[in-house]
């Protein structure tokens, strides 16, 4: 945010920092790991920024294989693990975890982040077949000039199922300031109401839109106001689509209709 000649790319083998010198880009890996995404927030002195990245600590060619991690830096170069202590449901044994961040409210003195952790466990059905299940944990991180305050919003986790609805390599996550909630999901589109603590899965009404397909692999969500109407945009393997945010807090499944903005073009970012 402070230098237009510096570009960051989150990759499965680390955070890449590129510097443009007018004719070419020089890239440096400034933080190793499977980096899912990056967020900027105002720093604690005027004009400064904090840099946050999330993912897991093990590099991988495709799927995350390590332990969830959040890093922070004051300059986008020297990253260190953030001082966080998240908890997972002790009733399960997780083989690996992975993290994703989205930005909440910000000011010069403090800022909120929301942390989504995908936790992978194995489940054996009565016939002996083994399935992967990805549970989701949602957390609020409040940063200020003192230590960050951690709030576990879903201490028991939001359970996945054998079809891996919360697949960690198909993930999207955004804060809705209108209803103080989180839209999240990798395969489905879900809403967690922070104020009430209630979770509403599957809020989109169908797989098909008016002129395209909402494919199951979700990659990015964003909330924008356009012409006085608030929308959620979704980038996914079938294209990009949007739905107007209802006039009241989302209350039930299968209630939203998305309109495709292109036709079957794989889109990674809004």
mmCIF file with all atom_site columns, N, CA and C in Angstrom, residues 77-145:
data_model
loop_
_atom_site.group_PDB
_atom_site.id
_atom_site.type_symbol
_atom_site.label_atom_id
_atom_site.label_alt_id
_atom_site.label_comp_id
_atom_site.label_asym_id
_atom_site.label_entity_id
_atom_site.label_seq_id
_atom_site.pdbx_PDB_ins_code
_atom_site.Cartn_x
_atom_site.Cartn_y
_atom_site.Cartn_z
_atom_site.occupancy
_atom_site.B_iso_or_equiv
_atom_site.pdbx_formal_charge
_atom_site.auth_seq_id
_atom_site.auth_comp_id
_atom_site.auth_asym_id
_atom_site.auth_atom_id
_atom_site.pdbx_PDB_model_num
ATOM 1   N N  . UNK A 1 77  ? 8.718   -7.171  4.505  1.00 0.00 ? 77  UNK A N  1
ATOM 2   C CA . UNK A 1 77  ? 9.950   -7.897  4.188  1.00 0.00 ? 77  UNK A CA 1
ATOM 3   C C  . UNK A 1 77  ? 10.280  -8.923  5.275  1.00 0.00 ? 77  UNK A C  1
ATOM 4   N N  . UNK A 1 78  ? 10.280  -8.477  6.521  1.00 0.00 ? 78  UNK A N  1
ATOM 5   C CA . UNK A 1 78  ? 10.653  -9.352  7.635  1.00 0.00 ? 78  UNK A CA 1
ATOM 6   C C  . UNK A 1 78  ? 9.395   -9.766  8.393  1.00 0.00 ? 78  UNK A C  1
ATOM 7   N N  . UNK A 1 79  ? 8.949   -10.985 8.137  1.00 0.00 ? 79  UNK A N  1
ATOM 8   C CA . UNK A 1 79  ? 7.722   -11.491 8.742  1.00 0.00 ? 79  UNK A CA 1
ATOM 9   C C  . UNK A 1 79  ? 8.046   -12.398 9.921  1.00 0.00 ? 79  UNK A C  1
ATOM 10  N N  . UNK A 1 80  ? 7.212   -12.333 10.945 1.00 0.00 ? 80  UNK A N  1
ATOM 11  C CA . UNK A 1 80  ? 7.343   -13.206 12.107 1.00 0.00 ? 80  UNK A CA 1
ATOM 12  C C  . UNK A 1 80  ? 5.956   -13.723 12.480 1.00 0.00 ? 80  UNK A C  1
ATOM 13  N N  . UNK A 1 81  ? 5.868   -14.906 13.091 1.00 0.00 ? 81  UNK A N  1
ATOM 14  C CA . UNK A 1 81  ? 4.555   -15.417 13.500 1.00 0.00 ? 81  UNK A CA 1
ATOM 15  C C  . UNK A 1 81  ? 3.858   -14.458 14.452 1.00 0.00 ? 81  UNK A C  1
ATOM 16  N N  . UNK A 1 82  ? 2.587   -14.197 14.205 1.00 0.00 ? 82  UNK A N  1
ATOM 17  C CA . UNK A 1 82  ? 1.796   -13.369 15.119 1.00 0.00 ? 82  UNK A CA 1
ATOM 18  C C  . UNK A 1 82  ? 1.546   -14.144 16.410 1.00 0.00 ? 82  UNK A C  1
ATOM 19  N N  . UNK A 1 83  ? 1.431   -13.418 17.500 1.00 0.00 ? 83  UNK A N  1
ATOM 20  C CA . UNK A 1 83  ? 1.277   -14.041 18.811 1.00 0.00 ? 83  UNK A CA 1
ATOM 21  C C  . UNK A 1 83  ? -0.190  -14.425 19.027 1.00 0.00 ? 83  UNK A C  1
ATOM 22  N N  . UNK A 1 84  ? -0.581  -15.550 18.465 1.00 0.00 ? 84  UNK A N  1
ATOM 23  C CA . UNK A 1 84  ? -1.959  -16.008 18.538 1.00 0.00 ? 84  UNK A CA 1
ATOM 24  C C  . UNK A 1 84  ? -2.006  -17.403 19.149 1.00 0.00 ? 84  UNK A C  1
ATOM 25  N N  . UNK A 1 85  ? -3.084  -17.673 19.874 1.00 0.00 ? 85  UNK A N  1
ATOM 26  C CA . UNK A 1 85  ? -3.283  -19.005 20.433 1.00 0.00 ? 85  UNK A CA 1
ATOM 27  C C  . UNK A 1 85  ? -4.707  -19.435 20.120 1.00 0.00 ? 85  UNK A C  1
ATOM 28  N N  . UNK A 1 86  ? -4.878  -20.095 18.979 1.00 0.00 ? 86  UNK A N  1
ATOM 29  C CA . UNK A 1 86  ? -6.208  -20.566 18.617 1.00 0.00 ? 86  UNK A CA 1
ATOM 30  C C  . UNK A 1 86  ? -6.405  -21.982 19.155 1.00 0.00 ? 86  UNK A C  1
ATOM 31  N N  . UNK A 1 87  ? -7.666  -22.354 19.354 1.00 0.00 ? 87  UNK A N  1
ATOM 32  C CA . UNK A 1 87  ? -7.975  -23.674 19.901 1.00 0.00 ? 87  UNK A CA 1
ATOM 33  C C  . UNK A 1 87  ? -8.884  -24.423 18.943 1.00 0.00 ? 87  UNK A C  1
ATOM 34  N N  . UNK A 1 88  ? -8.730  -25.749 18.932 1.00 0.00 ? 88  UNK A N  1
ATOM 35  C CA . UNK A 1 88  ? -9.544  -26.629 18.110 1.00 0.00 ? 88  UNK A CA 1
ATOM 36  C C  . UNK A 1 88  ? -10.261 -27.633 19.007 1.00 0.00 ? 88  UNK A C  1
ATOM 37  N N  . UNK A 1 89  ? -11.321 -28.207 18.501 1.00 0.00 ? 89  UNK A N  1
ATOM 38  C CA . UNK A 1 89  ? -12.116 -29.168 19.253 1.00 0.00 ? 89  UNK A CA 1
ATOM 39  C C  . UNK A 1 89  ? -11.260 -30.393 19.604 1.00 0.00 ? 89  UNK A C  1
ATOM 40  N N  . UNK A 1 90  ? -11.099 -30.643 20.893 1.00 0.00 ? 90  UNK A N  1
ATOM 41  C CA . UNK A 1 90  ? -10.239 -31.742 21.333 1.00 0.00 ? 90  UNK A CA 1
ATOM 42  C C  . UNK A 1 90  ? -10.852 -33.112 21.072 1.00 0.00 ? 90  UNK A C  1
ATOM 43  N N  . UNK A 1 91  ? -12.117 -33.142 20.650 1.00 0.00 ? 91  UNK A N  1
ATOM 44  C CA . UNK A 1 91  ? -12.746 -34.427 20.365 1.00 0.00 ? 91  UNK A CA 1
ATOM 45  C C  . UNK A 1 91  ? -12.237 -35.045 19.071 1.00 0.00 ? 91  UNK A C  1
ATOM 46  N N  . UNK A 1 92  ? -11.541 -34.237 18.246 1.00 0.00 ? 92  UNK A N  1
ATOM 47  C CA . UNK A 1 92  ? -11.061 -34.717 16.952 1.00 0.00 ? 92  UNK A CA 1
ATOM 48  C C  . UNK A 1 92  ? -9.534  -34.700 16.914 1.00 0.00 ? 92  UNK A C  1
ATOM 49  N N  . UNK A 1 93  ? -8.994  -35.564 16.090 1.00 0.00 ? 93  UNK A N  1
ATOM 50  C CA . UNK A 1 93  ? -7.569  -35.560 15.795 1.00 0.00 ? 93  UNK A CA 1
ATOM 51  C C  . UNK A 1 93  ? -7.382  -35.047 14.378 1.00 0.00 ? 93  UNK A C  1
ATOM 52  N N  . UNK A 1 94  ? -6.745  -33.902 14.256 1.00 0.00 ? 94  UNK A N  1
ATOM 53  C CA . UNK A 1 94  ? -6.571  -33.275 12.950 1.00 0.00 ? 94  UNK A CA 1
ATOM 54  C C  . UNK A 1 94  ? -5.178  -33.581 12.407 1.00 0.00 ? 94  UNK A C  1
ATOM 55  N N  . UNK A 1 95  ? -5.121  -33.916 11.130 1.00 0.00 ? 95  UNK A N  1
ATOM 56  C CA . UNK A 1 95  ? -3.849  -34.257 10.502 1.00 0.00 ? 95  UNK A CA 1
ATOM 57  C C  . UNK A 1 95  ? -3.108  -33.029 9.997  1.00 0.00 ? 95  UNK A C  1
ATOM 58  N N  . UNK A 1 96  ? -3.821  -31.974 9.623  1.00 0.00 ? 96  UNK A N  1
ATOM 59  C CA . UNK A 1 96  ? -3.172  -30.713 9.283  1.00 0.00 ? 96  UNK A CA 1
ATOM 60  C C  . UNK A 1 96  ? -4.209  -29.597 9.300  1.00 0.00 ? 96  UNK A C  1
ATOM 61  N N  . UNK A 1 97  ? -3.733  -28.364 9.386  1.00 0.00 ? 97  UNK A N  1
ATOM 62  C CA . UNK A 1 97  ? -4.616  -27.197 9.442  1.00 0.00 ? 97  UNK A CA 1
ATOM 63  C C  . UNK A 1 97  ? -4.081  -26.130 8.498  1.00 0.00 ? 97  UNK A C  1
ATOM 64  N N  . UNK A 1 98  ? -4.961  -25.195 8.115  1.00 0.00 ? 98  UNK A N  1
ATOM 65  C CA . UNK A 1 98  ? -4.592  -24.151 7.165  1.00 0.00 ? 98  UNK A CA 1
ATOM 66  C C  . UNK A 1 98  ? -5.434  -22.917 7.465  1.00 0.00 ? 98  UNK A C  1
ATOM 67  N N  . UNK A 1 99  ? -4.882  -21.722 7.234  1.00 0.00 ? 99  UNK A N  1
ATOM 68  C CA . UNK A 1 99  ? -5.533  -20.486 7.670  1.00 0.00 ? 99  UNK A CA 1
ATOM 69  C C  . UNK A 1 99  ? -5.763  -19.524 6.522  1.00 0.00 ? 99  UNK A C  1
ATOM 70  N N  . UNK A 1 100 ? -6.774  -18.686 6.688  1.00 0.00 ? 100 UNK A N  1
ATOM 71  C CA . UNK A 1 100 ? -7.150  -17.653 5.727  1.00 0.00 ? 100 UNK A CA 1
ATOM 72  C C  . UNK A 1 100 ? -7.600  -16.429 6.522  1.00 0.00 ? 100 UNK A C  1
ATOM 73  N N  . UNK A 1 101 ? -7.198  -15.229 6.086  1.00 0.00 ? 101 UNK A N  1
ATOM 74  C CA . UNK A 1 101 ? -7.543  -13.982 6.769  1.00 0.00 ? 101 UNK A CA 1
ATOM 75  C C  . UNK A 1 101 ? -8.505  -13.134 5.953  1.00 0.00 ? 101 UNK A C  1
ATOM 76  N N  . UNK A 1 102 ? -9.340  -12.373 6.642  1.00 0.00 ? 102 UNK A N  1
ATOM 77  C CA . UNK A 1 102 ? -10.025 -11.257 5.986  1.00 0.00 ? 102 UNK A CA 1
ATOM 78  C C  . UNK A 1 102 ? -10.042 -10.089 6.960  1.00 0.00 ? 102 UNK A C  1
ATOM 79  N N  . UNK A 1 103 ? -10.129 -8.895  6.401  1.00 0.00 ? 103 UNK A N  1
ATOM 80  C CA . UNK A 1 103 ? -10.041 -7.672  7.194  1.00 0.00 ? 103 UNK A CA 1
ATOM 81  C C  . UNK A 1 103 ? -11.416 -7.250  7.676  1.00 0.00 ? 103 UNK A C  1
ATOM 82  N N  . UNK A 1 104 ? -11.480 -6.830  8.946  1.00 0.00 ? 104 UNK A N  1
ATOM 83  C CA . UNK A 1 104 ? -12.706 -6.276  9.491  1.00 0.00 ? 104 UNK A CA 1
ATOM 84  C C  . UNK A 1 104 ? -12.627 -4.771  9.531  1.00 0.00 ? 104 UNK A C  1
ATOM 85  N N  . UNK A 1 105 ? -13.009 -4.174  10.652 1.00 0.00 ? 105 UNK A N  1
ATOM 86  C CA . UNK A 1 105 ? -12.949 -2.725  10.793 1.00 0.00 ? 105 UNK A CA 1
ATOM 87  C C  . UNK A 1 105 ? -11.519 -2.303  11.109 1.00 0.00 ? 105 UNK A C  1
ATOM 88  N N  . UNK A 1 106 ? -11.133 -1.131  10.626 1.00 0.00 ? 106 UNK A N  1
ATOM 89  C CA . UNK A 1 106 ? -9.770  -0.649  10.839 1.00 0.00 ? 106 UNK A CA 1
ATOM 90  C C  . UNK A 1 106 ? -9.786  0.817   11.248 1.00 0.00 ? 106 UNK A C  1
ATOM 91  N N  . UNK A 1 107 ? -8.771  1.192   12.002 1.00 0.00 ? 107 UNK A N  1
ATOM 92  C CA . UNK A 1 107 ? -8.515  2.593   12.322 1.00 0.00 ? 107 UNK A CA 1
ATOM 93  C C  . UNK A 1 107 ? -7.023  2.711   12.563 1.00 0.00 ? 107 UNK A C  1
ATOM 94  N N  . UNK A 1 108 ? -6.552  3.933   12.788 1.00 0.00 ? 108 UNK A N  1
ATOM 95  C CA . UNK A 1 108 ? -5.118  4.125   12.972 1.00 0.00 ? 108 UNK A CA 1
ATOM 96  C C  . UNK A 1 108 ? -4.624  3.487   14.267 1.00 0.00 ? 108 UNK A C  1
ATOM 97  N N  . UNK A 1 109 ? -5.499  3.312   15.247 1.00 0.00 ? 109 UNK A N  1
ATOM 98  C CA . UNK A 1 109 ? -5.078  2.794   16.543 1.00 0.00 ? 109 UNK A CA 1
ATOM 99  C C  . UNK A 1 109 ? -5.345  1.322   16.754 1.00 0.00 ? 109 UNK A C  1
ATOM 100 N N  . UNK A 1 110 ? -6.267  0.753   15.997 1.00 0.00 ? 110 UNK A N  1
ATOM 101 C CA . UNK A 1 110 ? -6.575  -0.666  16.173 1.00 0.00 ? 110 UNK A CA 1
ATOM 102 C C  . UNK A 1 110 ? -7.227  -1.182  14.895 1.00 0.00 ? 110 UNK A C  1
ATOM 103 N N  . UNK A 1 111 ? -7.249  -2.470  14.760 1.00 0.00 ? 111 UNK A N  1
ATOM 104 C CA . UNK A 1 111 ? -7.922  -3.063  13.616 1.00 0.00 ? 111 UNK A CA 1
ATOM 105 C C  . UNK A 1 111 ? -8.310  -4.501  13.927 1.00 0.00 ? 111 UNK A C  1
ATOM 106 N N  . UNK A 1 112 ? -9.383  -4.936  13.299 1.00 0.00 ? 112 UNK A N  1
ATOM 107 C CA . UNK A 1 112 ? -9.872  -6.295  13.468 1.00 0.00 ? 112 UNK A CA 1
ATOM 108 C C  . UNK A 1 112 ? -9.539  -7.115  12.232 1.00 0.00 ? 112 UNK A C  1
ATOM 109 N N  . UNK A 1 113 ? -9.133  -8.340  12.457 1.00 0.00 ? 113 UNK A N  1
ATOM 110 C CA . UNK A 1 113 ? -9.007  -9.331  11.402 1.00 0.00 ? 113 UNK A CA 1
ATOM 111 C C  . UNK A 1 113 ? -9.874  -10.529 11.782 1.00 0.00 ? 113 UNK A C  1
ATOM 112 N N  . UNK A 1 114 ? -10.285 -11.265 10.782 1.00 0.00 ? 114 UNK A N  1
ATOM 113 C CA . UNK A 1 114 ? -10.991 -12.512 11.033 1.00 0.00 ? 114 UNK A CA 1
ATOM 114 C C  . UNK A 1 114 ? -10.180 -13.643 10.433 1.00 0.00 ? 114 UNK A C  1
ATOM 115 N N  . UNK A 1 115 ? -10.041 -14.692 11.212 1.00 0.00 ? 115 UNK A N  1
ATOM 116 C CA . UNK A 1 115 ? -9.197  -15.820 10.858 1.00 0.00 ? 115 UNK A CA 1
ATOM 117 C C  . UNK A 1 115 ? -10.080 -17.049 10.662 1.00 0.00 ? 115 UNK A C  1
ATOM 118 N N  . UNK A 1 116 ? -9.933  -17.668 9.516  1.00 0.00 ? 116 UNK A N  1
ATOM 119 C CA . UNK A 1 116 ? -10.626 -18.918 9.237  1.00 0.00 ? 116 UNK A CA 1
ATOM 120 C C  . UNK A 1 116 ? -9.595  -20.033 9.199  1.00 0.00 ? 116 UNK A C  1
ATOM 121 N N  . UNK A 1 117 ? -9.828  -21.086 9.952  1.00 0.00 ? 117 UNK A N  1
ATOM 122 C CA . UNK A 1 117 ? -8.928  -22.226 9.974  1.00 0.00 ? 117 UNK A CA 1
ATOM 123 C C  . UNK A 1 117 ? -9.667  -23.451 9.448  1.00 0.00 ? 117 UNK A C  1
ATOM 124 N N  . UNK A 1 118 ? -9.088  -24.067 8.429  1.00 0.00 ? 118 UNK A N  1
ATOM 125 C CA . UNK A 1 118 ? -9.572  -25.351 7.945  1.00 0.00 ? 118 UNK A CA 1
ATOM 126 C C  . UNK A 1 118 ? -8.779  -26.442 8.669  1.00 0.00 ? 118 UNK A C  1
ATOM 127 N N  . UNK A 1 119 ? -9.481  -27.391 9.243  1.00 0.00 ? 119 UNK A N  1
ATOM 128 C CA . UNK A 1 119 ? -8.831  -28.477 9.967  1.00 0.00 ? 119 UNK A CA 1
ATOM 129 C C  . UNK A 1 119 ? -9.240  -29.813 9.342  1.00 0.00 ? 119 UNK A C  1
ATOM 130 N N  . UNK A 1 120 ? -8.239  -30.582 8.921  1.00 0.00 ? 120 UNK A N  1
ATOM 131 C CA . UNK A 1 120 ? -8.489  -31.839 8.218  1.00 0.00 ? 120 UNK A CA 1
ATOM 132 C C  . UNK A 1 120 ? -8.439  -33.023 9.182  1.00 0.00 ? 120 UNK A C  1
ATOM 133 N N  . UNK A 1 121 ? -9.483  -33.846 9.143  1.00 0.00 ? 121 UNK A N  1
ATOM 134 C CA . UNK A 1 121 ? -9.502  -35.088 9.916  1.00 0.00 ? 121 UNK A CA 1
ATOM 135 C C  . UNK A 1 121 ? -9.993  -36.220 9.028  1.00 0.00 ? 121 UNK A C  1
ATOM 136 N N  . UNK A 1 122 ? -9.775  -37.427 9.484  1.00 0.00 ? 122 UNK A N  1
ATOM 137 C CA . UNK A 1 122 ? -10.195 -38.597 8.735  1.00 0.00 ? 122 UNK A CA 1
ATOM 138 C C  . UNK A 1 122 ? -11.360 -39.272 9.454  1.00 0.00 ? 122 UNK A C  1
ATOM 139 N N  . UNK A 1 123 ? -12.307 -39.781 8.682  1.00 0.00 ? 123 UNK A N  1
ATOM 140 C CA . UNK A 1 123 ? -13.480 -40.456 9.235  1.00 0.00 ? 123 UNK A CA 1
ATOM 141 C C  . UNK A 1 123 ? -13.690 -41.769 8.498  1.00 0.00 ? 123 UNK A C  1
ATOM 142 N N  . UNK A 1 124 ? -13.951 -42.813 9.236  1.00 0.00 ? 124 UNK A N  1
ATOM 143 C CA . UNK A 1 124 ? -14.159 -44.138 8.657  1.00 0.00 ? 124 UNK A CA 1
ATOM 144 C C  . UNK A 1 124 ? -15.629 -44.512 8.778  1.00 0.00 ? 124 UNK A C  1
ATOM 145 N N  . UNK A 1 125 ? -16.257 -44.818 7.649  1.00 0.00 ? 125 UNK A N  1
ATOM 146 C CA . UNK A 1 125 ? -17.677 -45.188 7.676  1.00 0.00 ? 125 UNK A CA 1
ATOM 147 C C  . UNK A 1 125 ? -17.833 -46.652 8.122  1.00 0.00 ? 125 UNK A C  1
ATOM 148 N N  . UNK A 1 126 ? -19.078 -47.087 8.352  1.00 0.00 ? 126 UNK A N  1
ATOM 149 C CA . UNK A 1 126 ? -19.285 -48.455 8.847  1.00 0.00 ? 126 UNK A CA 1
ATOM 150 C C  . UNK A 1 126 ? -18.718 -49.539 7.944  1.00 0.00 ? 126 UNK A C  1
ATOM 151 N N  . UNK A 1 127 ? -18.563 -49.235 6.650  1.00 0.00 ? 127 UNK A N  1
ATOM 152 C CA . UNK A 1 127 ? -18.021 -50.238 5.738  1.00 0.00 ? 127 UNK A CA 1
ATOM 153 C C  . UNK A 1 127 ? -16.496 -50.280 5.752  1.00 0.00 ? 127 UNK A C  1
ATOM 154 N N  . UNK A 1 128 ? -15.888 -49.346 6.464  1.00 0.00 ? 128 UNK A N  1
ATOM 155 C CA . UNK A 1 128 ? -14.441 -49.300 6.536  1.00 0.00 ? 128 UNK A CA 1
ATOM 156 C C  . UNK A 1 128 ? -13.799 -48.325 5.583  1.00 0.00 ? 128 UNK A C  1
ATOM 157 N N  . UNK A 1 129 ? -14.584 -47.608 4.776  1.00 0.00 ? 129 UNK A N  1
ATOM 158 C CA . UNK A 1 129 ? -14.020 -46.641 3.846  1.00 0.00 ? 129 UNK A CA 1
ATOM 159 C C  . UNK A 1 129 ? -13.634 -45.368 4.600  1.00 0.00 ? 129 UNK A C  1
ATOM 160 N N  . UNK A 1 130 ? -12.455 -44.825 4.271  1.00 0.00 ? 130 UNK A N  1
ATOM 161 C CA . UNK A 1 130 ? -11.937 -43.649 4.961  1.00 0.00 ? 130 UNK A CA 1
ATOM 162 C C  . UNK A 1 130 ? -12.194 -42.396 4.120  1.00 0.00 ? 130 UNK A C  1
ATOM 163 N N  . UNK A 1 131 ? -12.712 -41.348 4.765  1.00 0.00 ? 131 UNK A N  1
ATOM 164 C CA . UNK A 1 131 ? -13.015 -40.085 4.095  1.00 0.00 ? 131 UNK A CA 1
ATOM 165 C C  . UNK A 1 131 ? -12.228 -38.947 4.753  1.00 0.00 ? 131 UNK A C  1
ATOM 166 N N  . UNK A 1 132 ? -11.938 -37.914 3.958  1.00 0.00 ? 132 UNK A N  1
ATOM 167 C CA . UNK A 1 132 ? -11.414 -36.658 4.481  1.00 0.00 ? 132 UNK A CA 1
ATOM 168 C C  . UNK A 1 132 ? -12.585 -35.756 4.867  1.00 0.00 ? 132 UNK A C  1
ATOM 169 N N  . UNK A 1 133 ? -12.477 -35.109 6.025  1.00 0.00 ? 133 UNK A N  1
ATOM 170 C CA . UNK A 1 133 ? -13.461 -34.122 6.448  1.00 0.00 ? 133 UNK A CA 1
ATOM 171 C C  . UNK A 1 133 ? -12.706 -32.861 6.853  1.00 0.00 ? 133 UNK A C  1
ATOM 172 N N  . UNK A 1 134 ? -13.188 -31.704 6.393  1.00 0.00 ? 134 UNK A N  1
ATOM 173 C CA . UNK A 1 134 ? -12.566 -30.427 6.726  1.00 0.00 ? 134 UNK A CA 1
ATOM 174 C C  . UNK A 1 134 ? -13.534 -29.606 7.575  1.00 0.00 ? 134 UNK A C  1
ATOM 175 N N  . UNK A 1 135 ? -13.222 -29.461 8.854  1.00 0.00 ? 135 UNK A N  1
ATOM 176 C CA . UNK A 1 135 ? -14.013 -28.611 9.737  1.00 0.00 ? 135 UNK A CA 1
ATOM 177 C C  . UNK A 1 135 ? -13.509 -27.173 9.629  1.00 0.00 ? 135 UNK A C  1
ATOM 178 N N  . UNK A 1 136 ? -14.389 -26.221 9.921  1.00 0.00 ? 136 UNK A N  1
ATOM 179 C CA . UNK A 1 136 ? -14.049 -24.802 9.838  1.00 0.00 ? 136 UNK A CA 1
ATOM 180 C C  . UNK A 1 136 ? -14.141 -24.154 11.214 1.00 0.00 ? 136 UNK A C  1
ATOM 181 N N  . UNK A 1 137 ? -13.125 -23.382 11.561 1.00 0.00 ? 137 UNK A N  1
ATOM 182 C CA . UNK A 1 137 ? -13.118 -22.601 12.791 1.00 0.00 ? 137 UNK A CA 1
ATOM 183 C C  . UNK A 1 137 ? -12.988 -21.126 12.422 1.00 0.00 ? 137 UNK A C  1
ATOM 184 N N  . UNK A 1 138 ? -13.853 -20.298 12.993 1.00 0.00 ? 138 UNK A N  1
ATOM 185 C CA . UNK A 1 138 ? -13.847 -18.862 12.731 1.00 0.00 ? 138 UNK A CA 1
ATOM 186 C C  . UNK A 1 138 ? -13.411 -18.124 13.990 1.00 0.00 ? 138 UNK A C  1
ATOM 187 N N  . UNK A 1 139 ? -12.542 -17.133 13.831 1.00 0.00 ? 139 UNK A N  1
ATOM 188 C CA . UNK A 1 139 ? -11.948 -16.431 14.963 1.00 0.00 ? 139 UNK A CA 1
ATOM 189 C C  . UNK A 1 139 ? -11.855 -14.943 14.667 1.00 0.00 ? 139 UNK A C  1
ATOM 190 N N  . UNK A 1 140 ? -11.950 -14.151 15.711 1.00 0.00 ? 140 UNK A N  1
ATOM 191 C CA . UNK A 1 140 ? -11.771 -12.710 15.594 1.00 0.00 ? 140 UNK A CA 1
ATOM 192 C C  . UNK A 1 140 ? -10.463 -12.321 16.258 1.00 0.00 ? 140 UNK A C  1
ATOM 193 N N  . UNK A 1 141 ? -9.650  -11.525 15.555 1.00 0.00 ? 141 UNK A N  1
ATOM 194 C CA . UNK A 1 141 ? -8.373  -11.057 16.064 1.00 0.00 ? 141 UNK A CA 1
ATOM 195 C C  . UNK A 1 141 ? -8.419  -9.536  16.130 1.00 0.00 ? 141 UNK A C  1
ATOM 196 N N  . UNK A 1 142 ? -8.300  -8.981  17.316 1.00 0.00 ? 142 UNK A N  1
ATOM 197 C CA . UNK A 1 142 ? -8.319  -7.533  17.496 1.00 0.00 ? 142 UNK A CA 1
ATOM 198 C C  . UNK A 1 142 ? -6.905  -7.074  17.844 1.00 0.00 ? 142 UNK A C  1
ATOM 199 N N  . UNK A 1 143 ? -6.304  -6.311  16.946 1.00 0.00 ? 143 UNK A N  1
ATOM 200 C CA . UNK A 1 143 ? -4.938  -5.840  17.132 1.00 0.00 ? 143 UNK A CA 1
ATOM 201 C C  . UNK A 1 143 ? -4.956  -4.385  17.589 1.00 0.00 ? 143 UNK A C  1
ATOM 202 N N  . UNK A 1 144 ? -4.083  -4.073  18.523 1.00 0.00 ? 144 UNK A N  1
ATOM 203 C CA . UNK A 1 144 ? -3.896  -2.689  18.947 1.00 0.00 ? 144 UNK A CA 1
ATOM 204 C C  . UNK A 1 144 ? -2.426  -2.533  19.304 1.00 0.00 ? 144 UNK A C  1
ATOM 205 N N  . UNK A 1 145 ? -2.082  -1.461  20.009 1.00 0.00 ? 145 UNK A N  1
ATOM 206 C CA . UNK A 1 145 ? -0.684  -1.266  20.371 1.00 0.00 ? 145 UNK A CA 1
ATOM 207 C C  . UNK A 1 145 ? -0.240  -2.272  21.422 1.00 0.00 ? 145 UNK A C  1
#
